[in-house]
């Protein structure tokens, strides 16, 4: 069972706590404000009311034992920055830190964050990507340029196989799975013929996907 530390129980912290709890993970949550902790006690193993900018407080958590630490302080960037730095100093395996601006992301990465969570930007990017293209039904952003896209097969692909189309070389995309009748089927057969009644989950550069769906 994986274990996580979540520091800062604002909106992002609460959502993370809820989703990780649903997935059977062990969670320690911490915040300076006791009121923010009241509705999460059933979801966490431990809830700490404390100031996590103090190194002695973080030392008492045994941060090196968690699979990942999340710094979700949304209204005080200096605290987010300090805690990110202290977590890495204390040997945290992986640190996710929240940012609201590009300049904050830059400083968090310099101070040791393994990944920066930028909720508003990420949601905006996802919605814009979905709504600005006719045949993209969903996407999972893996980085600034690469995502997994759910797309409808082009008419010229129907009845043909990935091998016949030389799919990977021609389109620079990797087919991850086929989605049909609400089921996701891992894709591993190069002789599988595409049909109209399905969607493809493809991994690739955003520009390559948009180029073929014009």
Short mmCIF file of C-alpha atoms in Angstrom, two decimals:
data_model
loop_
_atom_site.label_atom_id
_atom_site.label_comp_id
_atom_site.label_asym_id
_atom_site.label_seq_id
_atom_site.Cartn_x
_atom_site.Cartn_y
_atom_site.Cartn_z
CA UNK A 1 0.00 0.00 0.00
CA UNK A 2 1.39 3.40 -0.96
CA UNK A 3 1.61 6.23 1.54
CA UNK A 4 1.53 9.97 0.93
CA UNK A 5 2.00 13.21 2.81
CA UNK A 6 -0.26 16.12 1.85
CA UNK A 7 0.66 19.54 3.24
CA UNK A 8 -2.00 22.22 2.81
CA UNK A 9 -5.67 21.30 2.92
CA UNK A 10 -7.13 23.85 0.55
CA UNK A 11 -9.16 22.82 -2.48
CA UNK A 12 -6.31 20.94 -4.18
CA UNK A 13 -5.26 19.19 -0.98
CA UNK A 14 -8.81 18.05 -0.28
CA UNK A 15 -9.29 16.67 -3.79
CA UNK A 16 -5.97 14.80 -3.63
CA UNK A 17 -6.84 13.42 -0.22
CA UNK A 18 -10.22 12.21 -1.44
CA UNK A 19 -8.91 10.57 -4.61
CA UNK A 20 -5.91 8.89 -2.94
CA UNK A 21 -8.20 7.60 -0.22
CA UNK A 22 -10.53 6.09 -2.82
CA UNK A 23 -7.52 4.24 -4.22
CA UNK A 24 -6.73 2.67 -0.87
CA UNK A 25 -3.66 4.74 -0.05
CA UNK A 26 -2.45 5.71 3.41
CA UNK A 27 -2.41 9.48 3.90
CA UNK A 28 -0.96 11.88 6.42
CA UNK A 29 -2.40 15.40 6.09
CA UNK A 30 -1.06 18.60 7.63
CA UNK A 31 -2.19 22.22 7.82
CA UNK A 32 -1.83 25.17 10.19
CA UNK A 33 -5.60 25.69 10.22
CA UNK A 34 -7.46 23.14 12.34
CA UNK A 35 -10.79 23.98 10.66
CA UNK A 36 -9.49 22.73 7.31
CA UNK A 37 -8.80 19.32 8.84
CA UNK A 38 -12.22 18.66 10.29
CA UNK A 39 -13.81 16.94 7.28
CA UNK A 40 -10.89 14.71 6.29
CA UNK A 41 -10.38 12.62 9.42
CA UNK A 42 -12.16 9.59 7.92
CA UNK A 43 -9.88 9.64 4.87
CA UNK A 44 -6.47 9.89 6.54
CA UNK A 45 -4.31 7.84 8.88
CA UNK A 46 -3.05 10.96 10.61
CA UNK A 47 -4.06 14.65 10.59
CA UNK A 48 -1.52 17.14 11.94
CA UNK A 49 -2.25 20.75 12.85
CA UNK A 50 1.19 22.34 12.64
CA UNK A 51 3.55 24.73 10.86
CA UNK A 52 5.37 22.72 8.19
CA UNK A 53 7.87 25.50 7.50
CA UNK A 54 9.63 24.29 10.68
CA UNK A 55 12.23 21.63 9.91
CA UNK A 56 11.72 19.89 13.27
CA UNK A 57 8.05 19.41 12.42
CA UNK A 58 8.85 17.80 9.08
CA UNK A 59 11.55 15.64 10.67
CA UNK A 60 8.94 14.21 13.03
CA UNK A 61 6.88 13.03 10.03
CA UNK A 62 9.59 10.75 8.66
CA UNK A 63 9.13 12.25 5.19
CA UNK A 64 11.64 9.85 3.62
CA UNK A 65 9.20 6.98 4.23
CA UNK A 66 6.40 8.39 2.04
CA UNK A 67 6.10 7.39 -1.60
CA UNK A 68 5.48 11.05 -2.45
CA UNK A 69 4.86 14.37 -0.69
CA UNK A 70 2.41 16.97 -1.99
CA UNK A 71 2.84 20.64 -1.10
CA UNK A 72 -0.57 22.18 -1.77
CA UNK A 73 -0.33 25.57 -0.07
CA UNK A 74 -2.32 27.80 -2.40
CA UNK A 75 -2.24 31.23 -0.76
CA UNK A 76 1.34 31.67 0.52
CA UNK A 77 4.01 30.89 -2.06
CA UNK A 78 6.96 31.55 0.26
CA UNK A 79 5.78 28.75 2.57
CA UNK A 80 5.33 26.42 -0.41
CA UNK A 81 8.87 27.18 -1.55
CA UNK A 82 10.40 26.69 1.90
CA UNK A 83 8.58 23.41 2.53
CA UNK A 84 9.56 22.05 -0.89
CA UNK A 85 13.20 22.78 -0.14
CA UNK A 86 13.04 21.26 3.35
CA UNK A 87 11.34 18.08 2.12
CA UNK A 88 14.11 17.43 -0.39
CA UNK A 89 16.75 18.25 2.24
CA UNK A 90 15.18 15.63 4.52
CA UNK A 91 15.28 12.94 1.83
CA UNK A 92 11.73 12.94 0.43
CA UNK A 93 11.56 10.49 -2.48
CA UNK A 94 9.31 12.64 -4.64
CA UNK A 95 7.85 16.12 -4.13
CA UNK A 96 4.89 17.60 -5.98
CA UNK A 97 4.40 21.33 -5.38
CA UNK A 98 1.51 23.59 -6.39
CA UNK A 99 1.99 26.82 -8.37
CA UNK A 100 -0.31 29.56 -9.60
CA UNK A 101 2.10 31.38 -11.92
CA UNK A 102 4.90 30.46 -14.33
CA UNK A 103 7.51 32.25 -12.21
CA UNK A 104 6.47 30.15 -9.21
CA UNK A 105 6.92 26.96 -11.20
CA UNK A 106 10.45 28.03 -12.12
CA UNK A 107 11.46 28.66 -8.49
CA UNK A 108 9.86 25.45 -7.22
CA UNK A 109 11.78 23.35 -9.74
CA UNK A 110 15.00 25.09 -8.74
CA UNK A 111 14.27 24.34 -5.09
CA UNK A 112 13.87 20.62 -5.66
CA UNK A 113 10.27 19.98 -6.71
CA UNK A 114 10.14 16.84 -8.86
CA UNK A 115 6.94 18.04 -10.49
CA UNK A 116 4.88 21.20 -10.29
CA UNK A 117 1.10 21.02 -10.12
CA UNK A 118 -0.43 23.97 -11.94
CA UNK A 119 -4.20 23.24 -11.63
CA UNK A 120 -5.71 26.20 -13.46
CA UNK A 121 -3.26 26.07 -16.36
CA UNK A 122 -3.53 22.30 -16.70
CA UNK A 123 -7.33 22.34 -16.73
CA UNK A 124 -7.39 25.22 -19.22
CA UNK A 125 -4.93 23.41 -21.48
CA UNK A 126 -6.99 20.22 -21.40
CA UNK A 127 -10.30 21.95 -22.13
CA UNK A 128 -8.78 24.04 -24.92
CA UNK A 129 -7.25 20.95 -26.48
CA UNK A 130 -10.54 19.07 -26.42
CA UNK A 131 -12.76 21.87 -27.66
CA UNK A 132 -10.50 23.25 -30.38
CA UNK A 133 -10.31 19.97 -32.33
CA UNK A 134 -13.25 18.18 -33.90
CA UNK A 135 -12.12 14.59 -33.39
CA UNK A 136 -10.38 14.64 -30.00
CA UNK A 137 -12.69 13.21 -27.35
CA UNK A 138 -10.34 13.18 -24.36
CA UNK A 139 -6.69 13.68 -23.51
CA UNK A 140 -4.27 13.02 -20.67
CA UNK A 141 -1.38 15.47 -20.56
CA UNK A 142 1.95 13.77 -19.86
CA UNK A 143 4.10 16.86 -20.42
CA UNK A 144 3.89 20.24 -22.10
CA UNK A 145 4.07 18.64 -25.57
CA UNK A 146 3.06 14.99 -25.22
CA UNK A 147 -0.32 13.51 -24.31
CA UNK A 148 -2.49 10.44 -24.69
CA UNK A 149 -5.40 11.37 -26.98
CA UNK A 150 -8.70 9.62 -27.57
CA UNK A 151 -9.43 10.05 -31.27
CA UNK A 152 -11.83 8.73 -33.87
CA UNK A 153 -10.22 6.68 -36.68
CA UNK A 154 -9.99 8.57 -39.97
CA UNK A 155 -12.16 7.25 -42.80
CA UNK A 156 -9.05 6.22 -44.75
CA UNK A 157 -7.94 3.98 -41.85
CA UNK A 158 -11.14 1.93 -41.66
CA UNK A 159 -10.61 -1.71 -42.59
CA UNK A 160 -6.84 -1.34 -42.62
CA UNK A 161 -4.29 -2.48 -40.06
CA UNK A 162 -1.59 -0.50 -38.27
CA UNK A 163 0.95 -2.54 -40.22
CA UNK A 164 -0.62 -1.70 -43.58
CA UNK A 165 -0.75 1.98 -42.69
CA UNK A 166 2.81 1.94 -41.30
CA UNK A 167 1.09 3.87 -38.52
CA UNK A 168 3.98 4.64 -36.19
CA UNK A 169 6.37 5.81 -38.89
CA UNK A 170 3.82 7.70 -40.99
CA UNK A 171 1.96 9.49 -38.19
CA UNK A 172 4.63 9.48 -35.43
CA UNK A 173 2.03 8.15 -32.96
CA UNK A 174 1.89 5.04 -30.80
CA UNK A 175 -1.45 3.27 -30.38
CA UNK A 176 -1.91 2.50 -26.69
CA UNK A 177 -5.39 0.97 -26.72
CA UNK A 178 -8.72 0.68 -28.51
CA UNK A 179 -11.90 1.95 -26.82
CA UNK A 180 -15.06 0.14 -27.87
CA UNK A 181 -18.49 -0.20 -26.23
CA UNK A 182 -17.18 1.52 -23.12
CA UNK A 183 -14.28 -0.93 -22.75
CA UNK A 184 -10.59 -0.12 -23.13
CA UNK A 185 -8.64 -2.92 -24.81
CA UNK A 186 -4.80 -2.76 -24.76
CA UNK A 187 -3.48 -2.58 -28.32
CA UNK A 188 -0.73 -5.04 -29.21
CA UNK A 189 -1.75 -6.63 -32.54
CA UNK A 190 -0.28 -4.96 -35.64
CA UNK A 191 -2.72 -6.98 -37.79
CA UNK A 192 -5.80 -5.52 -36.04
CA UNK A 193 -8.10 -3.78 -38.56
CA UNK A 194 -9.62 -0.45 -37.50
CA UNK A 195 -13.41 -0.01 -37.50
CA UNK A 196 -15.73 2.99 -37.36
CA UNK A 197 -17.36 1.86 -34.12
CA UNK A 198 -14.32 2.50 -31.96
CA UNK A 199 -11.94 5.15 -30.72
CA UNK A 200 -8.16 4.93 -30.55
CA UNK A 201 -6.01 5.97 -27.61
CA UNK A 202 -2.77 7.28 -29.10
CA UNK A 203 0.38 8.62 -27.47
CA UNK A 204 2.22 11.37 -29.24
CA UNK A 205 3.21 14.99 -29.72
CA UNK A 206 0.31 17.43 -29.71
CA UNK A 207 1.40 18.88 -33.05
CA UNK A 208 1.39 15.46 -34.76
CA UNK A 209 -2.13 14.68 -33.53
CA UNK A 210 -3.48 18.03 -34.67
CA UNK A 211 -1.78 17.67 -38.04
CA UNK A 212 -3.55 14.41 -38.89
CA UNK A 213 -6.94 15.58 -37.59
CA UNK A 214 -7.12 18.77 -39.65
#
